[in-house]
Amino acid sequence: MARPSARRATAVAAVLALSAAGCSGPGAPPAAAPAPSGGVTATAAPPAGPSPVPAARAGLGGRPSPSARPCQIFPADNVWHADVSRLPVHPRSAAMIGTIGGGATVHADFGSGRWEGAPIGIPVTVVPAGQRRVPVTFGYADESDPGPYPVPPDAAVEGGPDGTGDRHVIVWDRAACRAYELFDAHRSGAGWRAGSGAVFDLRSNRLRRAGWTSADAAGLSILAGLVRYDEVAAGRIDHAVRVTVPRTRTGWTWPATHSASSATDPALPQLGQRLRLKRSVDLSRLPRQARVVAEAMERYGLIVADHGSAWFLSGAPDPRWDNDALHALGGLRGSDFEVVDAAGLMVSAGSGATR
């Protein structure tokens, strides 16, 4: 991904090292799945004292207690959950699809096992109520939510502990129903340092301040757009999917709040642009895991969230992914998609709520 601030370089590597645990709901990845790595991990609250011991991982994380208030990732009327299957096609759809790459193929940038030694996808760390908060310092503090954040010392980092890519850290506090998201995260003393960071109240539709980034170029939540194994296993994804594109134009499209480009070509999409898989595309021959993802792209669509390889879909790693099945999404091309005009869904520019 490109760095999430307009002040950062927007050139990116061609290959990016890029579930629902409990709440309602390049190249190809290797077919084999050696050394599986969990996508959503749980960590116990560290004991009191100066040297907490990292907690053992527990698969996809413990479920909330029966008495806990459910924590859906954003309200049901949030734009991430909006059905866009019948929205009008954007008048510049063909041009934008062309600049993204009409002949480029879709790639699930997540899966099981490892690719070039790193887990495949953007991991999520689930923490319990009372997780100790630690200091976080930011390179772009003027557009970041200040710490401390409840990030455990063993929080999963995108690309692994020695990863050299975007190094996202996503922490999900389900008890408080908040997501804490970091870009370019590294351990630092008793806490962390990061390029930028954002806190999302998952029970609220409030968007970030206009002009602000997050851990993502568009200023959006990364957690909200990840494909997660548990929802695919249940047979339905109820939200739009995060996608990267090579270039965008300056400005942003709701619900994004941030721009990371100075280009003015009207054929380029903006961050926040909503895309959808055309209804005419036959999904019947796709393996089940790929078909569930494709059905979500048809109903809820994709949201352009960052710069990167064309048509790379973001998801959380999980040892249960079938990489061969996910690779079947490569049968879809950019020309199978269209840009939709989602302006009619907007209630207000500062809210993710929809009509």
mmCIF file of C-alpha atoms in Angstrom:
data_model
loop_
_atom_site.group_PDB
_atom_site.id
_atom_site.type_symbol
_atom_site.label_atom_id
_atom_site.label_comp_id
_atom_site.label_asym_id
_atom_site.label_seq_id
_atom_site.Cartn_x
_atom_site.Cartn_y
_atom_site.Cartn_z
ATOM 1 C CA MET A 1 0.000 0.000 0.000
ATOM 2 C CA ALA A 2 0.989 3.580 -0.470
ATOM 3 C CA ARG A 3 1.722 5.533 2.614
ATOM 4 C CA PRO A 4 -1.568 6.938 3.938
ATOM 5 C CA SER A 5 -0.633 10.596 3.882
ATOM 6 C CA ALA A 6 -0.409 12.840 0.850
ATOM 7 C CA ARG A 7 3.013 13.822 2.104
ATOM 8 C CA ARG A 8 4.264 10.288 1.675
ATOM 9 C CA ALA A 9 5.386 8.605 -1.508
ATOM 10 C CA THR A 10 2.566 7.002 -3.475
ATOM 11 C CA ALA A 11 4.779 4.627 -5.449
ATOM 12 C CA VAL A 12 4.419 1.092 -4.133
ATOM 13 C CA ALA A 13 5.858 -2.330 -4.775
ATOM 14 C CA ALA A 14 3.975 -4.406 -7.311
ATOM 15 C CA VAL A 15 3.383 -7.050 -4.726
ATOM 16 C CA LEU A 16 1.956 -6.245 -1.312
ATOM 17 C CA ALA A 17 2.188 -8.318 1.773
ATOM 18 C CA LEU A 18 -1.059 -7.710 2.710
ATOM 19 C CA SER A 19 -12.067 -13.204 10.975
ATOM 20 C CA ALA A 20 -15.188 -12.204 12.029
ATOM 21 C CA ALA A 21 -14.426 -13.267 15.295
ATOM 22 C CA GLY A 22 -17.694 -13.257 17.036
ATOM 23 C CA CYS A 23 -19.876 -10.314 16.101
ATOM 24 C CA SER A 24 -23.062 -11.004 14.049
ATOM 25 C CA GLY A 25 -20.973 -11.621 11.510
ATOM 26 C CA PRO A 26 1.421 -11.978 -5.773
ATOM 27 C CA GLY A 27 1.712 -13.827 -7.714
ATOM 28 C CA ALA A 28 -0.772 -16.172 -6.292
ATOM 29 C CA PRO A 29 -0.401 -17.426 -2.766
ATOM 30 C CA PRO A 30 1.170 -20.841 -2.534
ATOM 31 C CA ALA A 31 -1.121 -23.795 -2.953
ATOM 32 C CA ALA A 32 0.463 -25.590 -0.049
ATOM 33 C CA ALA A 33 -0.029 -24.240 3.434
ATOM 34 C CA PRO A 34 3.065 -24.893 5.510
ATOM 35 C CA ALA A 35 3.416 -23.289 8.904
ATOM 36 C CA PRO A 36 -0.173 -21.976 9.182
ATOM 37 C CA SER A 37 -0.669 -18.635 10.825
ATOM 38 C CA GLY A 38 -3.876 -17.453 12.457
ATOM 39 C CA GLY A 39 -5.530 -14.328 11.126
ATOM 40 C CA VAL A 40 -7.422 -13.207 14.198
ATOM 41 C CA THR A 41 -5.618 -13.893 17.414
ATOM 42 C CA ALA A 42 -6.616 -13.446 21.009
ATOM 43 C CA THR A 43 -4.422 -12.339 23.834
ATOM 44 C CA ALA A 44 -5.079 -12.416 27.525
ATOM 45 C CA ALA A 45 -4.640 -9.304 29.609
ATOM 46 C CA PRO A 46 -1.007 -9.136 30.735
ATOM 47 C CA PRO A 47 -0.342 -9.587 34.448
ATOM 48 C CA ALA A 48 0.593 -6.657 36.599
ATOM 49 C CA GLY A 49 4.288 -5.977 36.848
ATOM 50 C CA PRO A 50 7.053 -4.496 34.776
ATOM 51 C CA SER A 51 7.634 -7.452 32.437
ATOM 52 C CA PRO A 52 4.373 -8.916 31.117
ATOM 53 C CA VAL A 53 4.711 -12.285 29.437
ATOM 54 C CA PRO A 54 3.082 -12.463 25.994
ATOM 55 C CA ALA A 55 -0.069 -14.549 26.219
ATOM 56 C CA ALA A 56 -0.534 -17.750 24.284
ATOM 57 C CA ARG A 57 -2.545 -17.446 21.116
ATOM 58 C CA ALA A 58 -5.987 -18.995 20.948
ATOM 59 C CA GLY A 59 -6.796 -19.596 17.300
ATOM 60 C CA LEU A 60 -9.336 -17.053 16.120
ATOM 61 C CA GLY A 61 -9.860 -15.558 19.526
ATOM 62 C CA GLY A 62 -12.285 -16.263 22.318
ATOM 63 C CA ARG A 63 -15.936 -15.504 21.821
ATOM 64 C CA PRO A 64 -17.498 -12.738 23.890
ATOM 65 C CA SER A 65 -19.257 -13.936 27.005
ATOM 66 C CA PRO A 66 -23.020 -14.542 26.579
ATOM 67 C CA SER A 67 -23.738 -11.441 28.648
ATOM 68 C CA ALA A 68 -21.503 -9.193 26.557
ATOM 69 C CA ARG A 69 -23.192 -6.679 24.300
ATOM 70 C CA PRO A 70 -22.665 -7.741 20.679
ATOM 71 C CA CYS A 71 -20.004 -5.852 18.759
ATOM 72 C CA GLN A 72 -20.826 -5.652 15.091
ATOM 73 C CA ILE A 73 -18.211 -3.902 13.002
ATOM 74 C CA PHE A 74 -20.157 -0.657 12.481
ATOM 75 C CA PRO A 75 -23.948 -0.319 12.625
ATOM 76 C CA ALA A 76 -26.220 -2.093 10.151
ATOM 77 C CA ASP A 77 -26.941 1.181 8.349
ATOM 78 C CA ASN A 78 -23.233 1.947 7.864
ATOM 79 C CA VAL A 79 -21.919 2.449 4.352
ATOM 80 C CA TRP A 80 -19.707 -0.640 4.641
ATOM 81 C CA HIS A 81 -22.885 -2.724 4.957
ATOM 82 C CA ALA A 82 -24.831 -0.957 2.205
ATOM 83 C CA ASP A 83 -26.276 -3.089 -0.590
ATOM 84 C CA VAL A 84 -25.030 -1.443 -3.784
ATOM 85 C CA SER A 85 -26.310 -4.059 -6.234
ATOM 86 C CA ARG A 86 -28.938 -1.689 -7.653
ATOM 87 C CA LEU A 87 -27.124 1.624 -7.499
ATOM 88 C CA PRO A 88 -26.649 3.512 -10.797
ATOM 89 C CA VAL A 89 -23.430 3.076 -12.710
ATOM 90 C CA HIS A 90 -21.085 6.041 -12.439
ATOM 91 C CA PRO A 91 -20.909 8.027 -15.706
ATOM 92 C CA ARG A 92 -17.103 7.626 -15.811
ATOM 93 C CA SER A 93 -17.148 3.964 -14.850
ATOM 94 C CA ALA A 94 -15.584 2.630 -18.046
ATOM 95 C CA ALA A 95 -12.734 5.143 -17.906
ATOM 96 C CA MET A 96 -11.971 4.426 -14.257
ATOM 97 C CA ILE A 97 -12.050 0.662 -14.723
ATOM 98 C CA GLY A 98 -9.656 1.150 -17.632
ATOM 99 C CA THR A 99 -7.138 3.056 -15.548
ATOM 100 C CA ILE A 100 -7.326 0.534 -12.719
ATOM 101 C CA GLY A 101 -6.790 -2.255 -15.241
ATOM 102 C CA GLY A 102 -9.622 -3.782 -17.238
ATOM 103 C CA GLY A 103 -7.472 -6.767 -18.190
ATOM 104 C CA ALA A 104 -5.871 -7.223 -14.773
ATOM 105 C CA THR A 105 -7.050 -10.135 -12.683
ATOM 106 C CA VAL A 106 -8.433 -10.184 -9.161
ATOM 107 C CA HIS A 107 -6.112 -11.447 -6.456
ATOM 108 C CA ALA A 108 -7.037 -12.507 -2.925
ATOM 109 C CA ASP A 109 -4.108 -11.023 -1.017
ATOM 110 C CA PHE A 110 -4.725 -13.290 1.952
ATOM 111 C CA GLY A 111 -4.757 -17.002 2.647
ATOM 112 C CA SER A 112 -3.195 -19.774 4.711
ATOM 113 C CA GLY A 113 0.454 -20.527 5.318
ATOM 114 C CA ARG A 114 3.187 -18.152 4.278
ATOM 115 C CA TRP A 115 4.391 -16.307 1.201
ATOM 116 C CA GLU A 116 8.093 -15.472 1.087
ATOM 117 C CA GLY A 117 8.277 -16.305 4.776
ATOM 118 C CA ALA A 118 5.452 -14.058 5.969
ATOM 119 C CA PRO A 119 1.783 -14.744 6.795
ATOM 120 C CA ILE A 120 -0.558 -13.978 3.903
ATOM 121 C CA GLY A 121 -2.846 -11.127 4.794
ATOM 122 C CA ILE A 122 -3.474 -8.450 7.400
ATOM 123 C CA PRO A 123 -3.803 -10.090 10.832
ATOM 124 C CA VAL A 124 -6.190 -8.976 13.560
ATOM 125 C CA THR A 125 -5.383 -9.255 17.258
ATOM 126 C CA VAL A 126 -8.398 -9.584 19.559
ATOM 127 C CA VAL A 127 -7.836 -8.316 23.094
ATOM 128 C CA PRO A 128 -9.975 -8.741 26.206
ATOM 129 C CA ALA A 129 -11.586 -6.113 28.355
ATOM 130 C CA GLY A 130 -9.015 -4.337 30.451
ATOM 131 C CA GLN A 131 -6.109 -4.900 28.101
ATOM 132 C CA ARG A 132 -3.260 -2.710 29.311
ATOM 133 C CA ARG A 133 -2.835 0.485 27.335
ATOM 134 C CA VAL A 134 0.657 1.462 26.244
ATOM 135 C CA PRO A 135 2.151 4.619 24.728
ATOM 136 C CA VAL A 136 2.233 4.983 20.943
ATOM 137 C CA THR A 137 4.216 7.685 19.152
ATOM 138 C CA PHE A 138 3.368 8.725 15.596
ATOM 139 C CA GLY A 139 5.334 10.087 12.663
ATOM 140 C CA TYR A 140 2.145 11.812 11.484
ATOM 141 C CA ALA A 141 0.750 12.780 14.854
ATOM 142 C CA ASP A 142 -1.292 15.670 13.448
ATOM 143 C CA GLU A 143 -3.620 13.211 11.695
ATOM 144 C CA SER A 144 -3.476 10.381 14.246
ATOM 145 C CA ASP A 145 -5.593 9.658 17.302
ATOM 146 C CA PRO A 146 -3.335 9.975 20.338
ATOM 147 C CA GLY A 147 -2.498 7.018 22.555
ATOM 148 C CA PRO A 148 -2.255 5.145 24.716
ATOM 149 C CA TYR A 149 -3.603 2.132 22.788
ATOM 150 C CA PRO A 150 -4.367 -1.358 24.159
ATOM 151 C CA VAL A 151 -1.768 -3.002 21.925
ATOM 152 C CA PRO A 152 -0.150 -6.057 23.549
ATOM 153 C CA PRO A 153 3.597 -6.621 23.139
ATOM 154 C CA ASP A 154 2.957 -9.685 20.974
ATOM 155 C CA ALA A 155 0.333 -8.118 18.698
ATOM 156 C CA ALA A 156 0.415 -9.613 15.203
ATOM 157 C CA VAL A 157 2.135 -7.417 12.621
ATOM 158 C CA GLU A 158 1.370 -7.554 8.897
ATOM 159 C CA GLY A 159 4.320 -9.248 7.210
ATOM 160 C CA GLY A 160 5.505 -10.736 10.499
ATOM 161 C CA PRO A 161 7.842 -9.293 13.144
ATOM 162 C CA ASP A 162 10.559 -8.619 10.560
ATOM 163 C CA GLY A 163 8.222 -7.456 7.812
ATOM 164 C CA THR A 164 9.347 -4.548 5.662
ATOM 165 C CA GLY A 165 5.998 -3.603 4.103
ATOM 166 C CA ASP A 166 3.150 -1.589 5.555
ATOM 167 C CA ARG A 167 3.351 -3.375 8.922
ATOM 168 C CA HIS A 168 -0.250 -2.783 9.881
ATOM 169 C CA VAL A 169 -1.331 -3.743 13.379
ATOM 170 C CA ILE A 170 -5.082 -4.137 13.899
ATOM 171 C CA VAL A 171 -6.337 -4.553 17.451
ATOM 172 C CA TRP A 172 -9.996 -5.367 18.091
ATOM 173 C CA ASP A 173 -11.312 -4.715 21.585
ATOM 174 C CA ARG A 174 -14.699 -6.394 21.369
ATOM 175 C CA ALA A 175 -15.698 -5.566 24.934
ATOM 176 C CA ALA A 176 -15.371 -1.841 24.233
ATOM 177 C CA CYS A 177 -16.342 -2.387 20.576
ATOM 178 C CA ARG A 178 -13.403 -0.409 19.282
ATOM 179 C CA ALA A 179 -10.707 -0.993 16.694
ATOM 180 C CA TYR A 180 -7.193 0.390 17.120
ATOM 181 C CA GLU A 181 -5.309 0.473 13.833
ATOM 182 C CA LEU A 182 -1.641 1.312 13.218
ATOM 183 C CA PHE A 183 0.399 1.809 10.067
ATOM 184 C CA ASP A 184 4.135 1.030 10.009
ATOM 185 C CA ALA A 185 4.041 -0.257 13.589
ATOM 186 C CA HIS A 186 7.176 -1.215 15.532
ATOM 187 C CA ARG A 187 7.800 -2.074 19.179
ATOM 188 C CA SER A 188 9.402 0.818 21.039
ATOM 189 C CA GLY A 189 10.342 0.521 24.683
ATOM 190 C CA ALA A 190 7.223 -0.289 26.690
ATOM 191 C CA GLY A 191 4.973 0.638 23.789
ATOM 192 C CA TRP A 192 4.907 1.139 20.039
ATOM 193 C CA ARG A 193 5.807 3.696 17.389
ATOM 194 C CA ALA A 194 3.915 3.997 14.122
ATOM 195 C CA GLY A 195 3.544 6.169 11.057
ATOM 196 C CA SER A 196 -0.103 6.874 11.799
ATOM 197 C CA GLY A 197 -2.940 5.484 13.851
ATOM 198 C CA ALA A 198 -6.691 5.650 14.254
ATOM 199 C CA VAL A 199 -9.285 4.561 16.783
ATOM 200 C CA PHE A 200 -12.725 3.547 15.521
ATOM 201 C CA ASP A 201 -15.833 3.319 17.671
ATOM 202 C CA LEU A 202 -17.482 0.365 15.974
ATOM 203 C CA ARG A 203 -20.920 1.293 17.342
ATOM 204 C CA SER A 204 -20.772 4.712 15.680
ATOM 205 C CA ASN A 205 -21.164 5.940 12.113
ATOM 206 C CA ARG A 206 -18.908 8.927 12.671
ATOM 207 C CA LEU A 207 -16.183 9.308 10.038
ATOM 208 C CA ARG A 208 -12.728 10.713 10.609
ATOM 209 C CA ARG A 209 -12.137 14.423 10.281
ATOM 210 C CA ALA A 210 -12.035 15.636 6.677
ATOM 211 C CA GLY A 211 -8.447 15.553 5.426
ATOM 212 C CA TRP A 212 -7.299 13.023 8.006
ATOM 213 C CA THR A 213 -5.687 9.722 7.198
ATOM 214 C CA SER A 214 -5.979 6.594 9.357
ATOM 215 C CA ALA A 215 -3.797 3.511 9.124
ATOM 216 C CA ASP A 216 -5.101 3.465 5.554
ATOM 217 C CA ALA A 217 -4.670 6.040 2.793
ATOM 218 C CA ALA A 218 -8.415 6.637 2.514
ATOM 219 C CA GLY A 219 -8.865 7.425 6.214
ATOM 220 C CA LEU A 220 -11.100 4.372 6.603
ATOM 221 C CA SER A 221 -11.028 1.417 8.959
ATOM 222 C CA ILE A 222 -9.014 -1.528 7.665
ATOM 223 C CA LEU A 223 -10.819 -4.026 9.895
ATOM 224 C CA ALA A 224 -14.167 -3.126 8.343
ATOM 225 C CA GLY A 225 -13.112 -4.188 4.845
ATOM 226 C CA LEU A 226 -11.141 -7.357 5.557
ATOM 227 C CA VAL A 227 -12.392 -10.698 4.294
ATOM 228 C CA ARG A 228 -12.409 -12.964 7.350
ATOM 229 C CA TYR A 229 -12.554 -16.738 7.381
ATOM 230 C CA ASP A 230 -15.392 -17.086 9.883
ATOM 231 C CA GLU A 231 -17.825 -15.097 7.770
ATOM 232 C CA VAL A 232 -16.927 -17.039 4.619
ATOM 233 C CA ALA A 233 -17.356 -20.313 6.535
ATOM 234 C CA ALA A 234 -20.807 -19.097 7.569
ATOM 235 C CA GLY A 235 -21.607 -18.525 3.895
ATOM 236 C CA ARG A 236 -22.050 -14.758 3.827
ATOM 237 C CA ILE A 237 -19.990 -11.574 3.950
ATOM 238 C CA ASP A 238 -22.204 -8.620 4.870
ATOM 239 C CA HIS A 239 -19.878 -5.769 3.966
ATOM 240 C CA ALA A 240 -17.836 -4.240 1.169
ATOM 241 C CA VAL A 241 -14.304 -5.517 0.614
ATOM 242 C CA ARG A 242 -11.157 -3.403 0.851
ATOM 243 C CA VAL A 243 -9.307 -3.183 -2.483
ATOM 244 C CA THR A 244 -6.134 -1.491 -3.730
ATOM 245 C CA VAL A 245 -5.567 0.199 -7.089
ATOM 246 C CA PRO A 246 -2.354 1.460 -8.740
ATOM 247 C CA ARG A 247 -3.256 5.156 -8.888
ATOM 248 C CA THR A 248 -5.952 7.548 -7.737
ATOM 249 C CA ARG A 249 -6.689 11.182 -8.423
ATOM 250 C CA THR A 250 -6.563 13.963 -5.893
ATOM 251 C CA GLY A 251 -9.394 14.369 -3.450
ATOM 252 C CA TRP A 252 -11.603 11.661 -2.060
ATOM 253 C CA THR A 253 -15.051 10.165 -2.480
ATOM 254 C CA TRP A 254 -17.322 9.589 0.522
ATOM 255 C CA PRO A 255 -16.876 7.719 2.816
ATOM 256 C CA ALA A 256 -13.112 8.339 2.507
ATOM 257 C CA THR A 257 -11.680 11.372 4.305
ATOM 258 C CA HIS A 258 -8.171 11.597 2.859
ATOM 259 C CA SER A 259 -6.307 11.938 -0.423
ATOM 260 C CA ALA A 260 -2.894 10.504 -1.248
ATOM 261 C CA SER A 261 -2.476 11.783 -4.796
ATOM 262 C CA SER A 262 -1.905 15.008 -6.712
ATOM 263 C CA ALA A 263 -3.042 13.571 -10.067
ATOM 264 C CA THR A 264 -6.008 15.308 -11.692
ATOM 265 C CA ASP A 265 -6.893 12.896 -14.514
ATOM 266 C CA PRO A 266 -10.697 12.435 -14.271
ATOM 267 C CA ALA A 267 -10.317 8.873 -15.542
ATOM 268 C CA LEU A 268 -8.622 7.907 -12.289
ATOM 269 C CA PRO A 269 -10.738 6.730 -9.347
ATOM 270 C CA GLN A 270 -10.545 8.470 -6.001
ATOM 271 C CA LEU A 271 -9.934 6.890 -2.642
ATOM 272 C CA GLY A 272 -13.332 5.853 -1.323
ATOM 273 C CA GLN A 273 -14.702 4.999 -4.786
ATOM 274 C CA ARG A 274 -17.293 2.200 -4.691
ATOM 275 C CA LEU A 275 -16.998 -0.592 -7.252
ATOM 276 C CA ARG A 276 -19.140 -3.669 -7.812
ATOM 277 C CA LEU A 277 -18.958 -6.987 -9.617
ATOM 278 C CA LYS A 278 -21.387 -7.014 -12.520
ATOM 279 C CA ARG A 279 -24.502 -9.142 -12.078
ATOM 280 C CA SER A 280 -23.875 -10.689 -15.505
ATOM 281 C CA VAL A 281 -20.770 -12.527 -14.248
ATOM 282 C CA ASP A 282 -21.355 -16.264 -13.767
ATOM 283 C CA LEU A 283 -20.211 -17.270 -10.276
ATOM 284 C CA SER A 284 -21.574 -20.815 -10.297
ATOM 285 C CA ARG A 285 -18.288 -22.526 -11.139
ATOM 286 C CA LEU A 286 -16.262 -20.828 -8.435
ATOM 287 C CA PRO A 287 -15.223 -22.942 -5.423
ATOM 288 C CA ARG A 288 -17.277 -22.150 -2.335
ATOM 289 C CA GLN A 289 -14.773 -19.887 -0.563
ATOM 290 C CA ALA A 290 -14.193 -17.850 -3.728
ATOM 291 C CA ARG A 291 -17.916 -17.752 -4.507
ATOM 292 C CA VAL A 292 -18.824 -16.257 -1.119
ATOM 293 C CA VAL A 293 -16.254 -13.498 -1.674
ATOM 294 C CA ALA A 294 -17.518 -12.882 -5.209
ATOM 295 C CA GLU A 295 -21.132 -12.711 -4.026
ATOM 296 C CA ALA A 296 -20.133 -10.033 -1.532
ATOM 297 C CA MET A 297 -18.425 -8.050 -4.296
ATOM 298 C CA GLU A 298 -21.644 -8.270 -6.305
ATOM 299 C CA ARG A 299 -23.943 -7.143 -3.484
ATOM 300 C CA TYR A 300 -21.789 -4.924 -1.253
ATOM 301 C CA GLY A 301 -18.994 -4.132 -3.686
ATOM 302 C CA LEU A 302 -15.455 -2.943 -3.116
ATOM 303 C CA ILE A 303 -14.122 0.273 -1.591
ATOM 304 C CA VAL A 304 -10.888 1.753 -2.943
ATOM 305 C CA ALA A 305 -8.842 2.144 0.226
ATOM 306 C CA ASP A 306 -5.194 2.463 -0.785
ATOM 307 C CA HIS A 307 -2.620 2.332 -3.551
ATOM 308 C CA GLY A 308 -1.157 -0.999 -4.552
ATOM 309 C CA SER A 309 -1.492 -3.703 -7.145
ATOM 310 C CA ALA A 310 -4.705 -3.617 -9.137
ATOM 311 C CA TRP A 311 -7.619 -5.624 -7.806
ATOM 312 C CA PHE A 312 -5.845 -6.909 -4.705
ATOM 313 C CA LEU A 313 -8.461 -7.838 -2.113
ATOM 314 C CA SER A 314 -7.556 -7.541 1.559
ATOM 315 C CA GLY A 315 -8.271 -10.221 4.121
ATOM 316 C CA ALA A 316 -7.031 -11.761 7.336
ATOM 317 C CA PRO A 317 -4.766 -14.833 7.260
ATOM 318 C CA ASP A 318 -6.196 -18.059 8.615
ATOM 319 C CA PRO A 319 -4.895 -21.674 8.485
ATOM 320 C CA ARG A 320 -8.292 -22.826 7.203
ATOM 321 C CA TRP A 321 -8.213 -20.866 3.955
ATOM 322 C CA ASP A 322 -8.003 -23.013 0.823
ATOM 323 C CA ASN A 323 -5.436 -21.117 -1.228
ATOM 324 C CA ASP A 324 -6.358 -22.964 -4.415
ATOM 325 C CA ALA A 325 -9.994 -21.933 -3.976
ATOM 326 C CA LEU A 326 -9.049 -18.309 -3.337
ATOM 327 C CA HIS A 327 -6.772 -18.368 -6.373
ATOM 328 C CA ALA A 328 -9.874 -19.096 -8.479
ATOM 329 C CA LEU A 329 -10.848 -15.454 -7.998
ATOM 330 C CA GLY A 330 -8.101 -14.797 -10.536
ATOM 331 C CA GLY A 331 -10.658 -15.847 -13.157
ATOM 332 C CA LEU A 332 -12.302 -12.453 -12.612
ATOM 333 C CA ARG A 333 -10.914 -9.449 -14.468
ATOM 334 C CA GLY A 334 -11.248 -5.731 -14.045
ATOM 335 C CA SER A 335 -13.666 -5.609 -16.959
ATOM 336 C CA ASP A 336 -16.059 -7.693 -14.833
ATOM 337 C CA PHE A 337 -16.503 -4.704 -12.513
ATOM 338 C CA GLU A 338 -18.142 -1.293 -12.705
ATOM 339 C CA VAL A 339 -17.960 1.881 -10.650
ATOM 340 C CA VAL A 340 -21.209 2.848 -8.975
ATOM 341 C CA ASP A 341 -22.502 6.246 -7.920
ATOM 342 C CA ALA A 342 -23.012 5.916 -4.176
ATOM 343 C CA ALA A 343 -23.744 9.606 -3.503
ATOM 344 C CA GLY A 344 -27.442 8.868 -3.006
ATOM 345 C CA LEU A 345 -26.640 6.760 0.057
ATOM 346 C CA MET A 346 -25.026 9.618 1.966
ATOM 347 C CA VAL A 347 -26.862 11.203 4.866
ATOM 348 C CA SER A 348 -24.066 13.643 5.673
ATOM 349 C CA ALA A 349 -20.421 14.053 4.723
ATOM 350 C CA GLY A 350 -19.244 13.410 8.264
ATOM 351 C CA SER A 351 -21.183 10.221 8.793
ATOM 352 C CA GLY A 352 -21.004 6.695 7.410
ATOM 353 C CA ALA A 353 -24.756 6.262 7.902
ATOM 354 C CA THR A 354 -26.793 5.530 4.782
ATOM 355 C CA ARG A 355 -30.341 6.243 3.657
#
